[in-house]
Short mmCIF file of N, CA and C in Angstrom, two decimals:
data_model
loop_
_atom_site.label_atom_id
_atom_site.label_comp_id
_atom_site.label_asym_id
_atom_site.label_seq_id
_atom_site.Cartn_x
_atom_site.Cartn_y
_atom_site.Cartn_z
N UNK A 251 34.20 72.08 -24.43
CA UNK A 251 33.11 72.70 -25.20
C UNK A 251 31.76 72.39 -24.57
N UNK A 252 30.95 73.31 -24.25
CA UNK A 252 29.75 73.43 -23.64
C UNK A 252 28.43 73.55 -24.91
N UNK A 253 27.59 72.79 -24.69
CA UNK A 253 26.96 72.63 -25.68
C UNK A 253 25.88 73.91 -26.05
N UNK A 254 25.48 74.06 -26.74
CA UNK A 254 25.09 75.80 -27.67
C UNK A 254 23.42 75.51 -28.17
N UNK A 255 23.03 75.98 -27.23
CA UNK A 255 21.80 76.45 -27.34
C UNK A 255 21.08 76.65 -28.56
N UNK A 256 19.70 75.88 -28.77
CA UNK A 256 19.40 76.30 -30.51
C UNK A 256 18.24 76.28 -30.20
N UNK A 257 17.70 77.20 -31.34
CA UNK A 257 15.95 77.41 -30.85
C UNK A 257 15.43 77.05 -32.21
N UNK A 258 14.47 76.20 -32.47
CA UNK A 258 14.26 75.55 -33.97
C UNK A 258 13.03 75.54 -33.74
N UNK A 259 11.97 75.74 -33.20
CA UNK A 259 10.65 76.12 -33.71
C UNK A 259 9.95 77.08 -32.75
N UNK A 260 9.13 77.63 -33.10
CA UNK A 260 8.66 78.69 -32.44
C UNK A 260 6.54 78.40 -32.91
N UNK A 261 6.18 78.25 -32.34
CA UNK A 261 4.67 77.47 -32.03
C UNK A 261 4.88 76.70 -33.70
N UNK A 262 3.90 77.32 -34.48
CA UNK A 262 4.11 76.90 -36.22
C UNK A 262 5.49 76.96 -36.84
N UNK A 263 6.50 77.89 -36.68
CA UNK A 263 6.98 78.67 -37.61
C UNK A 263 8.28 77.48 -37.26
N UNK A 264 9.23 77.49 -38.26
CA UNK A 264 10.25 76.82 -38.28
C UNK A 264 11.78 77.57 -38.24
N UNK A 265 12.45 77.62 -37.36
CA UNK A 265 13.46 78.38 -37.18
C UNK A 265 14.58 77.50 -37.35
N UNK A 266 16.05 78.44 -37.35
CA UNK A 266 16.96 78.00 -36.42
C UNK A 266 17.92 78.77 -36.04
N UNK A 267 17.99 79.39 -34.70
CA UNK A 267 18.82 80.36 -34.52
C UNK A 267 19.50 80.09 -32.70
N UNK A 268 20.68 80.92 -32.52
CA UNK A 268 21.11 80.88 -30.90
C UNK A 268 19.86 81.68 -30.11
N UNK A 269 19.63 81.18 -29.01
CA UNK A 269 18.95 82.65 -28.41
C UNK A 269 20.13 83.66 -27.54
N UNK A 270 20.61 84.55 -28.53
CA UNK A 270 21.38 85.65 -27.92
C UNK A 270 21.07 87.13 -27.81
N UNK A 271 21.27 88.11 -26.91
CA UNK A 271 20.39 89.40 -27.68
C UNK A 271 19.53 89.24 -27.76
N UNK A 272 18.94 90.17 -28.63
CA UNK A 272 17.55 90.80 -28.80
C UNK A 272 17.37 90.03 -30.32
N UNK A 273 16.20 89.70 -29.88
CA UNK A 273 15.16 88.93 -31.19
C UNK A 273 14.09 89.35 -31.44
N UNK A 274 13.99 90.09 -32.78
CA UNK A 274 12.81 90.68 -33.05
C UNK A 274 11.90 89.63 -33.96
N UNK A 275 10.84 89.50 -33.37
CA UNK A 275 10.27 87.82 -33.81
C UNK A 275 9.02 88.28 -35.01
N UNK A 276 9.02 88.23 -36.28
CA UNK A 276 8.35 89.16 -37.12
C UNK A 276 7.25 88.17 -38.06
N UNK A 277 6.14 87.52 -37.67
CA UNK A 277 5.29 87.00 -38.20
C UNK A 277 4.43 87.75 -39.43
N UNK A 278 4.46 86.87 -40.93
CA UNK A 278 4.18 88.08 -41.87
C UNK A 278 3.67 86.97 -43.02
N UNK A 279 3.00 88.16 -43.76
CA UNK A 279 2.49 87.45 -45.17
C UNK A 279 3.56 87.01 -46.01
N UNK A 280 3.66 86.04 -46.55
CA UNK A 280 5.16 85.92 -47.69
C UNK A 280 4.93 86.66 -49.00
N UNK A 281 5.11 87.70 -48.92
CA UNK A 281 4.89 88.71 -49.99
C UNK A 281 6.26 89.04 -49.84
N UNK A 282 6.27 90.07 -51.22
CA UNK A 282 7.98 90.64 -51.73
C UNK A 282 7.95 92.20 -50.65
N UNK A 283 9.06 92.38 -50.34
CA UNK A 283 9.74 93.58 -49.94
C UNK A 283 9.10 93.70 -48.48
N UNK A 284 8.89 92.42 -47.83
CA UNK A 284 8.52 92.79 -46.07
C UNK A 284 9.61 93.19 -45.54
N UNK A 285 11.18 91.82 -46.24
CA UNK A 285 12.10 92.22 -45.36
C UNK A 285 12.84 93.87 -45.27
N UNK A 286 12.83 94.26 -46.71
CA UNK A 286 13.18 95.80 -47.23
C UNK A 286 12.20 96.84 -46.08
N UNK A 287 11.36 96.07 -46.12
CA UNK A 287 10.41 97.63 -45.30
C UNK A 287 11.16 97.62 -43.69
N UNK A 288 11.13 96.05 -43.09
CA UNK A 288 12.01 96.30 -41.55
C UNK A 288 13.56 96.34 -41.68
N UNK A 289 14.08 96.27 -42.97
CA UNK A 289 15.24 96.35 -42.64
C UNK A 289 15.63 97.87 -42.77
N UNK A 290 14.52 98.59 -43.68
CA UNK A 290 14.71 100.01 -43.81
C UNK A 290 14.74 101.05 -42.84
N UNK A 291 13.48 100.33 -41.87
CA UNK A 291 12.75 101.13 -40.68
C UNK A 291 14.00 101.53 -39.63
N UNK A 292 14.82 99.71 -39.68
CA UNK A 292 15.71 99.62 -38.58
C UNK A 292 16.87 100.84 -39.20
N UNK A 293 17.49 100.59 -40.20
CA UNK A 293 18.60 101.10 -40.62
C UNK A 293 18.06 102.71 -40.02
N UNK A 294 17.05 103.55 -40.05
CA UNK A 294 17.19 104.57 -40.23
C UNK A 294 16.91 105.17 -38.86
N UNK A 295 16.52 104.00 -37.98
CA UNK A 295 16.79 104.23 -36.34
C UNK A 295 18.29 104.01 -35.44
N UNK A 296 18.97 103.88 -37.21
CA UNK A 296 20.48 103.32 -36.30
C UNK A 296 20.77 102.07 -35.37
N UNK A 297 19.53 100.93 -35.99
CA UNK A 297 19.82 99.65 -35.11
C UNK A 297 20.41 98.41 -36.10
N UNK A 298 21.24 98.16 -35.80
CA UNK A 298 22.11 97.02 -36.03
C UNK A 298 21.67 96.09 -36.29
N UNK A 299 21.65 95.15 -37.45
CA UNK A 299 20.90 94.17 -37.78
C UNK A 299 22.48 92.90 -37.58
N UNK A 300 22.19 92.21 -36.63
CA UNK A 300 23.71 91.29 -36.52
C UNK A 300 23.31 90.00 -37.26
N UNK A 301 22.08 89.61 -37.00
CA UNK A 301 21.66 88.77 -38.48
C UNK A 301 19.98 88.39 -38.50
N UNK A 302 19.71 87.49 -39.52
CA UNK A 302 18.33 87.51 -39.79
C UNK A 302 17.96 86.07 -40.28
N UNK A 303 16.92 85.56 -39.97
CA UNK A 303 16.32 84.21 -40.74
C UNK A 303 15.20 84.56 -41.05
N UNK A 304 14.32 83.67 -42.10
CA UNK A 304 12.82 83.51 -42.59
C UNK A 304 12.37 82.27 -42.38
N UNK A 305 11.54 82.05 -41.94
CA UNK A 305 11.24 80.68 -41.65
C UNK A 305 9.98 80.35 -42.02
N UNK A 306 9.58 79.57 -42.95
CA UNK A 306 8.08 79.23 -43.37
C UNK A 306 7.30 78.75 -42.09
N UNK A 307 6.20 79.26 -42.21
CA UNK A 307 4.80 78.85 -41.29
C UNK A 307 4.49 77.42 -41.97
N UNK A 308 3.70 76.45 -41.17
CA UNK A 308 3.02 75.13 -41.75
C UNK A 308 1.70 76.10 -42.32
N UNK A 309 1.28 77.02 -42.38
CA UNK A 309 0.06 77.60 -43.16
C UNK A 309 0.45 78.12 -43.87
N UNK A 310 0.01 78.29 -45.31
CA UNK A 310 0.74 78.35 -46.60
C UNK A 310 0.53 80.20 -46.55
N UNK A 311 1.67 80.87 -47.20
CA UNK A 311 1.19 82.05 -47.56
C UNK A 311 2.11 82.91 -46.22
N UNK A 312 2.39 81.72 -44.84
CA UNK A 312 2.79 82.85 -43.88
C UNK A 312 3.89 82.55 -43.74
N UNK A 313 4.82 83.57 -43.33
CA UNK A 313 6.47 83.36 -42.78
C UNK A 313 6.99 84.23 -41.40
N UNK A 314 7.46 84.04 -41.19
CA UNK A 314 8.28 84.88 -39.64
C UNK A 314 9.88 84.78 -40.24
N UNK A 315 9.65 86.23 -39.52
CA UNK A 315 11.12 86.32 -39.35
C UNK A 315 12.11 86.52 -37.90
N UNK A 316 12.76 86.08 -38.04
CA UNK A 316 13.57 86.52 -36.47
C UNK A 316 14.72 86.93 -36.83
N UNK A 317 14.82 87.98 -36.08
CA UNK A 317 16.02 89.15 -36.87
C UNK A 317 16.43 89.60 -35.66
N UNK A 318 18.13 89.03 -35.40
CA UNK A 318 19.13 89.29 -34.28
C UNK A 318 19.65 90.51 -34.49
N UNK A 319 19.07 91.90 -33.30
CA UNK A 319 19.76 93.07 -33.52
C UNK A 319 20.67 93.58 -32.27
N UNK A 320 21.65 94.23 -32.50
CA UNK A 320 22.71 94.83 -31.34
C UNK A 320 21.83 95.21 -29.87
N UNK A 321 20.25 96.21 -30.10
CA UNK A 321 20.25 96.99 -28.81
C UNK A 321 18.98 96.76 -28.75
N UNK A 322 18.35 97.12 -27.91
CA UNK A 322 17.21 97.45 -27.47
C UNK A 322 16.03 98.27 -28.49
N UNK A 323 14.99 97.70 -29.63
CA UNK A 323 14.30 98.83 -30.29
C UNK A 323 12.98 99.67 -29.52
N UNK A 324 13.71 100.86 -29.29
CA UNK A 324 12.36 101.85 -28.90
C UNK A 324 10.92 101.75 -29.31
N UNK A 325 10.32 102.05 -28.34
CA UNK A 325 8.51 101.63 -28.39
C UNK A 325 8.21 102.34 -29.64
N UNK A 326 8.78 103.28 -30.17
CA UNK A 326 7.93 104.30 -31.58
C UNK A 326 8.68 103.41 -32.92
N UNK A 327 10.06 103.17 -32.40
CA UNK A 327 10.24 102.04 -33.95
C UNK A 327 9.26 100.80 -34.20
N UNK A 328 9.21 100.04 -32.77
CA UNK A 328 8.22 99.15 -32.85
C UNK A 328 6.86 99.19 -33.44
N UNK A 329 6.43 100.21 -32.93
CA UNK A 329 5.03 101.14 -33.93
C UNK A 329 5.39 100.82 -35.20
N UNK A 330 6.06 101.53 -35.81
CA UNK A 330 6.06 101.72 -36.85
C UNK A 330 6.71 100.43 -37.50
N UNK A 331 7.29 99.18 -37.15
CA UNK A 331 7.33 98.07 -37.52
C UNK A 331 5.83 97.51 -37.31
N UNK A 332 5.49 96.90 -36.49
CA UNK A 332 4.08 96.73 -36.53
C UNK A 332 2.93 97.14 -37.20
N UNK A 333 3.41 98.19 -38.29
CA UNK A 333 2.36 99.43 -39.02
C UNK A 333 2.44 98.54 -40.60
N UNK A 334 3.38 97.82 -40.45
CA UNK A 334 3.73 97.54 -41.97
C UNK A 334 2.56 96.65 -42.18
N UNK A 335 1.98 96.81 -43.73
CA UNK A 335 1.10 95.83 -44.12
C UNK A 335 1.44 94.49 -44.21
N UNK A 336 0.99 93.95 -43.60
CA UNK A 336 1.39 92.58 -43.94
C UNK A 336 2.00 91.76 -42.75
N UNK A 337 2.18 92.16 -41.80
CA UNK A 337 2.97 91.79 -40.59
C UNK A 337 1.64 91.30 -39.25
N UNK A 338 1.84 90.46 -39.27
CA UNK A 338 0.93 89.45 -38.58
C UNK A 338 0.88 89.70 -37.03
N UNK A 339 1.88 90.35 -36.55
CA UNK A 339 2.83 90.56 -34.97
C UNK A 339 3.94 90.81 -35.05
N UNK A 340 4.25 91.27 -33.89
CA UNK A 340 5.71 91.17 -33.57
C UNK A 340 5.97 91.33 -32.22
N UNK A 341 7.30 90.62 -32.07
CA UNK A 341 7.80 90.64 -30.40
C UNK A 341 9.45 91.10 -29.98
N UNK A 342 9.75 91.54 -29.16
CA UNK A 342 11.05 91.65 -28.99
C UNK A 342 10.87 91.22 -27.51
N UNK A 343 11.78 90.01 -28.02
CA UNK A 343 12.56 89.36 -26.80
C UNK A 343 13.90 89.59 -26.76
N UNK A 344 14.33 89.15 -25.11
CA UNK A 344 15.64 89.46 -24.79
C UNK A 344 15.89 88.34 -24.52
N UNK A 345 17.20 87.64 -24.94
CA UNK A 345 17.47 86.35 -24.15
C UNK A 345 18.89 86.49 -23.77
N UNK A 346 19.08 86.22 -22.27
CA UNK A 346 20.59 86.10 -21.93
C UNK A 346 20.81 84.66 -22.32
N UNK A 347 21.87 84.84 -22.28
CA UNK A 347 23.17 83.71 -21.92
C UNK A 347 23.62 83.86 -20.44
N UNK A 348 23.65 82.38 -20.49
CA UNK A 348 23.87 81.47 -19.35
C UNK A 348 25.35 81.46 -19.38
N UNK A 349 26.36 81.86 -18.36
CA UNK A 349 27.55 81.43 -18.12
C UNK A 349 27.96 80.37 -17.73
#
């Protein structure tokens, strides 16, 4: 057994996830229905949500999310994730795995 990669903080924000795939890294106000608005956006671009965390900011009020999806999201979904009120940034990273 080869030991497994974990990514547990990200500058402020407190995580804990593999870096596999695509990570859509979603810095946001902690208000109700952020996750409903990107999980809606994604569903209706046909992208695969394989899983998701929330992770509190040390500044009160903010949260990120990092949300593990199947493919690659197109520059106009990204728009329109980034459009949502309340969303601080966002990034899509790719991270391989190491054989």
């Amino acid at each position: 057994n080869k030991p497994e990669a974990k990514i547990v903080q990200i500058d402020e924000y407190r995580v804990d996830f593999t870096p596999e795939g695509y990570l859509l890294l979603a810095p946001h106000i902690d208000q109700p229905n952020m996750i409903g608005q990107i999980s809606t956006i994604l569903g209706q671009a046909h992208i695969n949500i394989n899983g998701m965390q929330v992770g509190k900011m040390t500044k009160a009020g903010h949260n990120i999310m990092a949300i593990a999806v199947q493919d690659d999201i197109p520059n106009d979904i990204m728009l329109k994730l980034r459009s949502i009120d309340g969303i601080l940034g966002m990034k899509l990273i790719h991270c391989e795995t190491q054989s």
